[in-house]
Amino acid sequence: MRRSVMMAPSILSADFARLAEEVESVTRAGANWIHVDVMDGQFVPNITIGPPVVASLRRVTDLPLDVHLMIANPDRYIEDFARAGADRITVHVEACPHLHRTIQSIRATGAKPGVALNPATPPEMVRWVLEDVELVLVMTVNPGFGGQAFLPRTVEKIPLLREWAGDRDDLYVEVDGGIDPSTAPKAVKAGADVLVAGSAVFGRADRKKALGDILEAIAHI
Ligand code: DX5
Ligand code: ZN
């Protein structure tokens, strides 16, 4: 049986000067996780936040902090993010030559490991570590910026991941980028069960309506 779909608003599109209120608003609107986009200006052409912001968020929310590391050589920072309070730490396979070892070091901190795939990266790249992770993040845009257009072919990877995961129905498949009421159904039909949404949530004043519109669009899938 399919689990219910998790909503993970990305604070990338929130007002960074009012993060606590922004998180509070999506919590009241029914968010399940808070998605935190970490960018280093190397792996992606944009710079965002680091462990101190995760530590501050930890103090103002009980929701799981879903930390998406879009950084080169993420091994250097895994412990810092875990200590700051990340519940989930997801690394990009393109940034990890020793992916299995990186996954083990995330697990050693107590955080739940995830692996992310850029749009051009084949799903085969995570096939042999699927049993070691809790989540696969399928990028549905090229990472780096909020507000980009959803790339439809990316979700074709999801049925393959599900097939390879076999009876592991606890494996989350998360989609990230361009998710809104018109694209979410495509991702959920393909088998996604965590929806990251930045601009479609924080770009609207009524957060309850923003999340509600996405949930309504997938209600009968
Ligand atoms: C993109 C980030 C996303 C981003 C999504 O690199 O990983 O989490 O915030 O933003 P939207 O939903 O606006 O595409
Ligand atoms: Zn993200």
Coordinates of N, CA and C and ligand atoms in Angstrom, one line a residue:
M1 N 0.8 -1.2 0.0 CA 0.0 0.0 0.0 C 0.9 1.3 0.0
R2 N 0.5 2.2 -0.8 CA 1.2 3.5 -0.8 C 1.1 4.3 0.5
R3 N 2.3 4.8 0.9 CA 2.3 5.7 2.1 C 1.7 7.0 1.7
S4 N 1.3 7.8 2.7 CA 0.9 9.1 2.3 C 2.1 10.0 1.9
V5 N 1.8 10.9 1.0 CA 2.9 11.8 0.4 C 3.3 12.8 1.4
M6 N 4.6 13.0 1.6 CA 5.1 14.0 2.5 C 5.4 15.3 1.8
M7 N 5.1 16.4 2.5 CA 5.4 17.7 1.9 C 6.6 18.3 2.6
A8 N 7.6 18.7 1.8 CA 8.8 19.3 2.4 C 9.1 20.6 1.7
P9 N 8.5 21.7 2.3 CA 8.8 23.0 1.7 C 10.3 23.4 1.8
S10 N 10.8 24.0 0.8 CA 12.2 24.4 0.7 C 12.3 25.8 1.2
I11 N 13.1 26.1 2.2 CA 13.3 27.4 2.7 C 14.1 28.3 1.8
L12 N 14.6 27.7 0.7 CA 15.3 28.5 -0.3 C 14.5 29.7 -0.8
S13 N 13.2 29.6 -0.9 CA 12.4 30.7 -1.4 C 11.7 31.4 -0.2
A14 N 12.1 31.2 1.0 CA 11.6 31.9 2.2 C 12.3 33.2 2.4
D15 N 11.8 34.0 3.3 CA 12.4 35.3 3.6 C 13.5 34.9 4.7
F16 N 14.7 35.0 4.3 CA 15.8 34.6 5.2 C 15.9 35.5 6.5
A17 N 15.4 36.7 6.4 CA 15.4 37.5 7.6 C 14.4 37.2 8.6
R18 N 13.4 36.3 8.2 CA 12.3 35.9 9.1 C 12.1 34.4 9.1
L19 N 13.2 33.7 9.1 CA 13.1 32.2 8.9 C 12.2 31.5 9.9
A20 N 12.3 31.9 11.2 CA 11.5 31.2 12.2 C 10.0 31.4 11.9
E21 N 9.6 32.6 11.5 CA 8.2 32.8 11.2 C 7.8 32.0 9.9
E22 N 8.7 32.0 9.0 CA 8.4 31.3 7.7 C 8.2 29.8 8.0
V23 N 9.1 29.2 8.8 CA 9.0 27.8 9.2 C 7.7 27.6 9.9
E24 N 7.4 28.5 10.8 CA 6.1 28.4 11.6 C 4.9 28.4 10.7
S25 N 4.9 29.2 9.7 CA 3.8 29.4 8.8 C 3.5 28.1 8.0
V26 N 4.6 27.4 7.5 CA 4.4 26.2 6.8 C 4.1 25.0 7.7
T27 N 4.6 25.1 8.9 CA 4.2 24.1 9.9 C 2.7 24.1 10.2
R28 N 2.2 25.3 10.4 CA 0.8 25.4 10.6 C 0.0 25.0 9.4
A29 N 0.6 25.1 8.2 CA -0.1 24.8 7.0 C 0.0 23.3 6.7
G30 N 0.7 22.5 7.5 CA 0.7 21.1 7.4 C 2.0 20.5 6.8
A31 N 3.1 21.2 6.7 CA 4.3 20.7 6.2 C 4.8 19.5 7.1
N32 N 5.4 18.5 6.4 CA 5.9 17.3 7.2 C 7.4 17.4 7.5
W33 N 8.1 17.9 6.6 CA 9.6 18.1 6.8 C 9.9 19.6 6.3
I34 N 11.1 20.1 6.8 CA 11.6 21.3 6.3 C 12.8 21.0 5.5
H35 N 12.8 21.4 4.2 CA 13.9 21.1 3.3 C 14.9 22.3 3.3
V36 N 16.1 21.9 3.5 CA 17.2 23.0 3.7 C 18.2 22.8 2.6
D37 N 18.3 23.8 1.7 CA 19.2 23.7 0.5 C 20.5 24.3 0.8
V38 N 21.6 23.5 0.8 CA 22.9 24.0 1.1 C 23.7 24.1 -0.2
M39 N 24.2 25.2 -0.5 CA 24.9 25.4 -1.8 C 26.2 26.1 -1.6
D40 N 27.3 25.7 -2.3 CA 28.6 26.2 -2.0 C 29.3 27.1 -3.0
G41 N 28.6 27.4 -4.1 CA 29.2 28.2 -5.2 C 30.3 27.4 -6.0
Q42 N 30.3 26.1 -5.7 CA 31.3 25.2 -6.5 C 30.6 24.1 -7.2
F43 N 29.9 23.3 -6.4 CA 29.1 22.2 -7.0 C 27.9 22.8 -7.8
V44 N 27.4 23.9 -7.3 CA 26.3 24.6 -8.0 C 26.7 26.1 -8.0
P45 N 26.2 26.9 -8.9 CA 26.7 28.3 -9.1 C 25.9 29.2 -8.2
N46 N 25.7 28.8 -6.9 CA 25.0 29.7 -6.0 C 25.5 29.3 -4.6
I47 N 25.3 30.3 -3.7 CA 25.8 30.1 -2.3 C 24.6 30.3 -1.4
T48 N 24.3 29.4 -0.4 CA 23.2 29.7 0.5 C 23.7 29.7 1.9
I49 N 23.4 28.6 2.6 CA 23.6 28.6 4.1 C 24.5 27.5 4.6
G50 N 24.9 27.5 5.8 CA 25.7 26.4 6.4 C 25.2 26.0 7.7
P51 N 26.0 25.2 8.5 CA 25.5 24.6 9.7 C 24.9 25.6 10.8
P52 N 25.4 26.8 10.9 CA 24.9 27.7 11.9 C 23.4 28.0 11.7
V53 N 23.0 28.1 10.4 CA 21.5 28.3 10.2 C 20.7 27.1 10.5
V54 N 21.3 25.9 10.2 CA 20.6 24.6 10.6 C 20.4 24.6 12.1
A55 N 21.5 25.0 12.8 CA 21.4 25.0 14.3 C 20.3 25.9 14.8
S56 N 20.2 27.1 14.1 CA 19.2 28.0 14.5 C 17.8 27.5 14.2
L57 N 17.6 26.8 13.1 CA 16.3 26.3 12.7 C 16.0 25.2 13.7
R58 N 17.0 24.4 14.1 CA 16.7 23.3 15.1 C 16.1 23.8 16.3
R59 N 16.4 25.0 16.7 CA 15.9 25.6 18.0 C 14.4 26.0 17.8
V60 N 14.0 26.2 16.6 CA 12.6 26.8 16.4 C 11.6 25.8 15.8
T61 N 12.1 24.6 15.5 CA 11.1 23.6 14.9 C 11.3 22.2 15.4
D62 N 10.2 21.5 15.5 CA 10.3 20.0 15.8 C 10.2 19.2 14.6
L63 N 9.9 19.8 13.4 CA 9.8 19.0 12.2 C 11.2 18.5 11.8
P64 N 11.2 17.4 11.1 CA 12.5 16.9 10.6 C 13.2 17.9 9.7
L65 N 14.5 18.1 9.9 CA 15.2 19.0 9.0 C 15.9 18.1 7.9
D66 N 15.5 18.3 6.7 CA 15.9 17.5 5.5 C 16.9 18.3 4.8
V67 N 18.2 18.0 5.1 CA 19.3 18.8 4.6 C 19.8 18.3 3.3
H68 N 19.7 19.1 2.2 CA 20.2 18.7 0.9 C 21.5 19.4 0.6
L69 N 22.6 18.6 0.6 CA 23.9 19.2 0.4 C 24.2 19.3 -1.1
M70 N 24.2 20.5 -1.7 CA 24.7 20.7 -3.0 C 26.0 21.3 -3.0
I71 N 27.0 20.5 -2.5 CA 28.3 21.0 -2.2 C 29.4 20.0 -2.7
A72 N 30.5 20.5 -3.1 CA 31.6 19.6 -3.5 C 32.2 19.0 -2.2
N73 N 32.7 17.8 -2.3 CA 33.4 17.1 -1.2 C 32.6 17.2 0.1
P74 N 31.3 16.7 0.1 CA 30.5 16.9 1.3 C 31.0 16.2 2.5
D75 N 31.9 15.2 2.4 CA 32.4 14.5 3.6 C 32.9 15.4 4.6
R76 N 33.5 16.6 4.2 CA 34.1 17.5 5.1 C 33.1 18.1 6.1
Y77 N 31.8 18.1 5.7 CA 30.8 18.9 6.5 C 29.7 18.0 7.1
I78 N 29.8 16.7 6.9 CA 28.7 15.8 7.4 C 28.5 16.0 8.9
E79 N 29.6 15.9 9.6 CA 29.5 15.9 11.1 C 29.0 17.3 11.6
D80 N 29.4 18.4 10.9 CA 28.9 19.7 11.3 C 27.4 19.8 11.1
F81 N 26.9 19.3 10.0 CA 25.5 19.4 9.8 C 24.7 18.5 10.7
A82 N 25.2 17.3 11.0 CA 24.6 16.4 12.0 C 24.5 17.0 13.3
R83 N 25.6 17.6 13.8 CA 25.7 18.2 15.1 C 24.8 19.4 15.2
A84 N 24.6 20.1 14.1 CA 23.7 21.3 14.0 C 22.2 20.8 14.1
G85 N 21.9 19.5 13.9 CA 20.6 19.1 14.1 C 19.9 18.6 12.9
A86 N 20.6 18.3 11.8 CA 20.0 17.7 10.6 C 19.5 16.3 10.9
D87 N 18.2 16.0 10.6 CA 17.7 14.7 10.7 C 18.1 13.8 9.5
R88 N 18.0 14.4 8.4 CA 18.4 13.7 7.1 C 19.5 14.5 6.4
I89 N 20.4 13.8 5.9 CA 21.5 14.4 5.1 C 21.6 13.7 3.8
T90 N 21.4 14.5 2.7 CA 21.4 13.9 1.4 C 22.6 14.5 0.6
V91 N 23.4 13.7 0.0 CA 24.5 14.1 -0.8 C 24.3 13.8 -2.3
H92 N 24.9 14.5 -3.1 CA 24.8 14.3 -4.6 C 25.8 13.2 -5.0
V93 N 25.4 12.2 -5.7 CA 26.3 11.2 -6.2 C 27.4 11.7 -7.0
E94 N 27.1 12.8 -7.7 CA 28.1 13.4 -8.6 C 29.3 14.0 -7.8
A95 N 29.0 14.3 -6.5 CA 30.1 14.9 -5.7 C 30.8 13.9 -4.8
C96 N 30.5 12.6 -5.0 CA 31.0 11.6 -4.0 C 31.6 10.4 -4.8
P97 N 33.0 10.4 -4.9 CA 33.6 9.3 -5.6 C 33.5 8.0 -4.8
H98 N 33.4 8.2 -3.4 CA 33.3 7.0 -2.6 C 32.0 7.0 -1.9
L99 N 30.9 6.9 -2.7 CA 29.6 7.1 -2.2 C 29.2 6.2 -1.0
H100 N 29.6 4.9 -1.1 CA 29.2 4.0 0.0 C 29.8 4.5 1.3
R101 N 31.1 4.9 1.2 CA 31.7 5.4 2.5 C 31.1 6.6 3.0
T102 N 30.7 7.5 2.1 CA 30.0 8.8 2.5 C 28.7 8.4 3.2
I103 N 28.0 7.5 2.7 CA 26.7 7.1 3.3 C 26.9 6.5 4.7
Q104 N 28.0 5.7 4.8 CA 28.2 5.1 6.1 C 28.6 6.2 7.1
S105 N 29.3 7.3 6.6 CA 29.7 8.3 7.6 C 28.5 9.1 8.0
I106 N 27.5 9.3 7.1 CA 26.3 10.0 7.5 C 25.6 9.1 8.6
R107 N 25.5 7.8 8.3 CA 24.8 7.0 9.3 C 25.5 7.0 10.6
A108 N 26.8 7.0 10.6 CA 27.5 7.0 11.9 C 27.2 8.2 12.8
T109 N 26.7 9.3 12.2 CA 26.4 10.5 13.0 C 25.0 10.4 13.6
G110 N 24.2 9.4 13.1 CA 22.9 9.2 13.6 C 21.8 9.8 12.7
A111 N 22.3 10.6 11.7 CA 21.4 11.2 10.7 C 21.0 10.1 9.6
K112 N 19.9 10.3 9.0 CA 19.4 9.4 8.0 C 20.0 9.7 6.6
P113 N 20.7 8.8 6.0 CA 21.4 9.1 4.7 C 20.5 9.1 3.5
G114 N 20.7 10.1 2.6 CA 20.0 10.1 1.3 C 21.0 10.4 0.2
V115 N 20.6 10.0 -1.0 CA 21.5 10.3 -2.2 C 20.7 11.0 -3.3
A116 N 21.3 12.0 -3.9 CA 20.6 12.8 -4.9 C 21.2 12.6 -6.3
L117 N 20.3 12.7 -7.3 CA 20.7 12.5 -8.7 C 20.3 13.8 -9.5
N118 N 21.3 14.3 -10.1 CA 21.0 15.5 -11.1 C 20.2 15.0 -12.3
P119 N 19.6 15.9 -13.0 CA 18.7 15.4 -14.1 C 19.5 14.5 -15.1
A120 N 20.8 14.8 -15.4 CA 21.5 14.1 -16.4 C 22.1 12.8 -15.9
T121 N 22.0 12.6 -14.6 CA 22.7 11.4 -14.0 C 21.8 10.2 -14.0
P122 N 22.3 9.1 -14.5 CA 21.4 7.9 -14.6 C 21.1 7.3 -13.2
P123 N 20.0 6.7 -13.0 CA 19.6 6.1 -11.7 C 20.5 5.0 -11.3
E124 N 21.1 4.4 -12.3 CA 22.0 3.2 -12.0 C 23.1 3.6 -11.1
M125 N 23.4 4.9 -11.0 CA 24.5 5.4 -10.1 C 24.2 5.1 -8.6
V126 N 22.9 4.9 -8.3 CA 22.6 4.6 -6.9 C 22.1 3.2 -6.7
R127 N 22.1 2.4 -7.7 CA 21.5 1.1 -7.7 C 22.2 0.2 -6.6
W128 N 23.5 0.2 -6.4 CA 24.2 -0.7 -5.5 C 24.3 -0.1 -4.1
V129 N 23.7 1.1 -3.9 CA 23.6 1.6 -2.5 C 22.2 1.7 -2.0
L130 N 21.2 1.3 -2.8 CA 19.9 1.6 -2.4 C 19.5 1.0 -1.0
E131 N 20.1 -0.2 -0.7 CA 19.8 -0.8 0.6 C 20.4 -0.1 1.7
D132 N 21.4 0.8 1.4 CA 22.1 1.6 2.5 C 21.5 2.9 2.8
V133 N 20.5 3.4 2.0 CA 20.0 4.7 2.2 C 18.5 4.7 2.6
E134 N 18.1 5.8 3.1 CA 16.7 6.0 3.5 C 15.9 6.7 2.4
L135 N 16.6 7.4 1.6 CA 15.9 8.3 0.6 C 16.8 8.5 -0.6
V136 N 16.1 8.5 -1.8 CA 16.7 9.0 -3.0 C 16.0 10.2 -3.5
L137 N 16.8 11.3 -3.7 CA 16.3 12.5 -4.2 C 16.5 12.6 -5.7
V138 N 15.4 12.7 -6.4 CA 15.5 12.8 -7.9 C 15.3 14.3 -8.2
M139 N 16.4 14.9 -8.6 CA 16.3 16.4 -9.0 C 15.4 16.5 -10.3
T140 N 14.4 17.3 -10.2 CA 13.5 17.5 -11.3 C 13.8 18.9 -12.0
V141 N 14.9 19.5 -11.5 CA 15.5 20.7 -12.2 C 17.0 20.5 -12.0
N142 N 17.8 21.3 -12.7 CA 19.2 21.4 -12.4 C 19.4 22.1 -11.1
P143 N 20.1 21.6 -10.1 CA 20.2 22.2 -8.8 C 20.9 23.6 -8.9
G144 N 20.5 24.4 -8.0 CA 21.2 25.7 -7.9 C 20.3 26.9 -7.6
F145 N 19.1 26.8 -8.1 CA 18.2 27.9 -8.0 C 16.7 27.5 -7.8
G146 N 15.9 28.3 -7.1 CA 14.5 28.0 -7.0 C 13.8 28.6 -8.3
G147 N 12.6 28.2 -8.5 CA 11.8 28.8 -9.5 C 12.0 28.4 -10.9
Q148 N 12.7 27.2 -11.1 CA 13.0 26.8 -12.5 C 11.9 25.8 -13.0
A149 N 11.9 25.6 -14.3 CA 10.8 24.8 -14.9 C 11.1 23.3 -14.7
F150 N 10.1 22.5 -14.2 CA 10.2 21.1 -14.1 C 10.6 20.4 -15.3
L151 N 11.5 19.4 -15.2 CA 12.0 18.6 -16.4 C 11.3 17.3 -16.4
P152 N 10.3 17.1 -17.2 CA 9.4 15.9 -17.1 C 10.1 14.5 -17.2
R153 N 11.2 14.4 -18.0 CA 11.8 13.1 -18.2 C 12.4 12.6 -16.9
T154 N 12.8 13.5 -16.0 CA 13.5 13.1 -14.8 C 12.7 12.1 -14.0
V155 N 11.4 12.1 -14.0 CA 10.6 11.2 -13.2 C 10.6 9.8 -13.7
E156 N 11.0 9.7 -15.0 CA 11.1 8.3 -15.5 C 12.1 7.4 -14.8
K157 N 12.9 8.0 -14.0 CA 13.9 7.3 -13.2 C 13.2 6.6 -12.0
I158 N 12.1 7.1 -11.6 CA 11.5 6.7 -10.3 C 11.0 5.2 -10.3
P159 N 10.2 4.8 -11.4 CA 9.8 3.4 -11.4 C 11.0 2.5 -11.4
L160 N 12.1 2.8 -12.0 CA 13.3 2.0 -12.0 C 13.8 1.8 -10.6
L161 N 13.9 3.0 -9.9 CA 14.4 3.0 -8.5 C 13.5 2.1 -7.6
R162 N 12.2 2.2 -7.8 CA 11.2 1.4 -7.0 C 11.4 0.0 -7.3
E163 N 11.6 -0.3 -8.6 CA 11.8 -1.8 -9.0 C 13.0 -2.3 -8.3
W164 N 14.1 -1.6 -8.4 CA 15.3 -2.1 -7.8 C 15.3 -2.2 -6.2
A165 N 14.4 -1.3 -5.7 CA 14.3 -1.3 -4.2 C 13.5 -2.5 -3.7
G166 N 12.8 -3.2 -4.7 CA 12.0 -4.4 -4.3 C 11.0 -4.1 -3.3
D167 N 11.0 -4.9 -2.2 CA 10.0 -4.8 -1.2 C 10.4 -3.8 -0.1
R168 N 11.4 -3.0 -0.4 CA 11.7 -1.9 0.6 C 10.8 -0.8 0.5
D169 N 9.6 -0.9 1.0 CA 8.6 0.2 0.8 C 8.8 1.3 1.8
D170 N 9.9 1.2 2.6 CA 10.2 2.3 3.5 C 11.2 3.3 2.8
L171 N 11.6 3.0 1.6 CA 12.6 3.9 0.9 C 11.8 5.1 0.4
Y172 N 12.2 6.3 0.8 CA 11.5 7.5 0.3 C 12.1 7.9 -1.0
V173 N 11.3 8.3 -2.0 CA 11.8 8.9 -3.2 C 11.2 10.3 -3.3
E174 N 12.2 11.2 -3.2 CA 11.8 12.6 -3.1 C 12.1 13.3 -4.4
V175 N 11.2 14.2 -4.8 CA 11.4 15.0 -6.0 C 11.6 16.5 -5.6
D176 N 12.5 17.2 -6.4 CA 12.9 18.5 -5.9 C 13.1 19.4 -7.2
G177 N 12.3 20.4 -7.3 CA 12.5 21.4 -8.4 C 11.3 21.5 -9.3
G178 N 10.7 22.7 -9.3 CA 9.6 22.9 -10.2 C 8.3 22.2 -9.8
I179 N 8.2 21.8 -8.5 CA 7.0 21.1 -8.1 C 5.9 22.1 -7.7
D180 N 4.7 21.9 -8.3 CA 3.6 22.7 -8.1 C 2.3 21.9 -8.4
P181 N 1.1 22.5 -8.3 CA -0.1 21.6 -8.5 C -0.1 21.0 -9.9
S182 N 0.6 21.5 -10.9 CA 0.5 20.9 -12.2 C 1.5 19.8 -12.4
T183 N 2.7 19.9 -11.7 CA 3.7 18.9 -11.9 C 3.7 17.8 -10.9
A184 N 3.2 18.1 -9.7 CA 3.2 17.1 -8.6 C 2.6 15.8 -9.0
P185 N 1.4 15.9 -9.7 CA 0.8 14.6 -10.1 C 1.7 13.7 -10.9
K186 N 2.5 14.3 -11.8 CA 3.4 13.5 -12.7 C 4.4 12.8 -11.8
A187 N 4.9 13.5 -10.8 CA 6.0 12.9 -9.9 C 5.3 11.8 -9.0
V188 N 4.2 12.0 -8.5 CA 3.5 11.1 -7.6 C 3.1 9.8 -8.4
K189 N 2.6 10.0 -9.6 CA 2.2 8.9 -10.5 C 3.4 8.0 -10.7
A190 N 4.6 8.6 -10.9 CA 5.8 7.8 -11.2 C 6.3 7.1 -9.9
G191 N 5.8 7.5 -8.7 CA 6.2 6.8 -7.5 C 6.9 7.6 -6.5
A192 N 6.9 9.0 -6.6 CA 7.5 9.8 -5.6 C 6.6 9.9 -4.4
D193 N 7.2 10.0 -3.2 CA 6.4 10.1 -2.0 C 6.9 11.2 -1.1
V194 N 7.8 12.0 -1.5 CA 8.2 13.3 -0.8 C 8.3 14.4 -1.8
L195 N 7.5 15.4 -1.6 CA 7.5 16.5 -2.6 C 8.2 17.8 -2.0
V196 N 9.3 18.2 -2.6 CA 9.9 19.4 -2.1 C 9.3 20.6 -3.0
A197 N 9.0 21.6 -2.3 CA 8.4 22.8 -3.1 C 8.9 24.0 -2.5
G198 N 9.6 24.9 -3.3 CA 10.1 26.2 -2.8 C 9.2 27.3 -3.1
S199 N 9.3 27.7 -4.4 CA 8.5 28.9 -4.8 C 7.0 28.7 -4.8
A200 N 6.6 27.4 -5.0 CA 5.1 27.2 -5.1 C 4.5 27.3 -3.6
V201 N 5.4 27.3 -2.6 CA 4.9 27.4 -1.2 C 5.2 28.8 -0.7
F202 N 6.5 29.1 -0.7 CA 6.9 30.4 -0.1 C 6.7 31.6 -1.0
G203 N 6.4 31.3 -2.2 CA 6.1 32.4 -3.2 C 4.6 32.8 -3.0
R204 N 3.9 32.2 -2.2 CA 2.5 32.5 -2.0 C 2.2 33.0 -0.6
A205 N 1.4 34.0 -0.4 CA 1.2 34.5 0.9 C 0.4 33.5 1.8
D206 N -0.6 32.8 1.2 CA -1.4 31.9 1.9 C -0.7 30.5 1.8
R207 N 0.0 30.1 2.9 CA 0.8 28.9 2.8 C -0.1 27.7 2.9
K208 N -1.2 27.8 3.6 CA -2.2 26.7 3.8 C -2.8 26.4 2.4
K209 N -3.1 27.4 1.7 CA -3.7 27.2 0.3 C -2.6 26.7 -0.6
A210 N -1.4 27.2 -0.5 CA -0.3 26.7 -1.3 C -0.1 25.2 -1.2
L211 N 0.0 24.7 0.1 CA 0.2 23.3 0.3 C -1.1 22.5 -0.1
G212 N -2.2 23.1 0.3 CA -3.5 22.5 0.0 C -3.7 22.3 -1.5
D213 N -3.3 23.2 -2.3 CA -3.5 23.1 -3.8 C -2.6 21.9 -4.3
I214 N -1.4 21.8 -3.8 CA -0.6 20.6 -4.2 C -1.2 19.3 -3.8
L215 N -1.6 19.3 -2.5 CA -2.2 18.0 -2.0 C -3.5 17.7 -2.7
E216 N -4.3 18.7 -3.1 CA -5.5 18.4 -3.8 C -5.3 17.9 -5.2
A217 N -4.2 18.4 -5.8 CA -3.9 17.9 -7.2 C -3.5 16.4 -7.2
I218 N -3.0 15.9 -6.0 CA -2.5 14.5 -6.0 C -3.5 13.6 -5.3
A219 N -4.6 14.2 -4.8 CA -5.4 13.5 -3.9 C -6.0 12.2 -4.5
H220 N -6.2 12.1 -5.8 CA -6.9 10.9 -6.3 C -5.9 10.0 -7.1
I221 N -4.6 10.1 -6.8 CA -3.7 9.3 -7.6 C -3.5 8.0 -6.8
Ligands
DX5_1 C1 17.2 23.6 -6.2 C2 16.8 23.2 -4.8 C3 15.4 23.1 -4.5 C4 14.7 24.4 -4.7 C5 13.3 24.1 -5.3 O1 18.5 23.5 -6.4 O2 17.4 22.0 -4.5 O3 15.1 22.6 -3.3 O4 14.5 25.2 -3.6 O5 12.7 25.3 -5.6 P1 11.4 25.4 -6.5 O6 10.4 24.6 -5.8 O7 11.1 26.8 -6.6 O8 11.8 24.8 -7.9
ZN2 ZN 16.7 20.8 -2.5

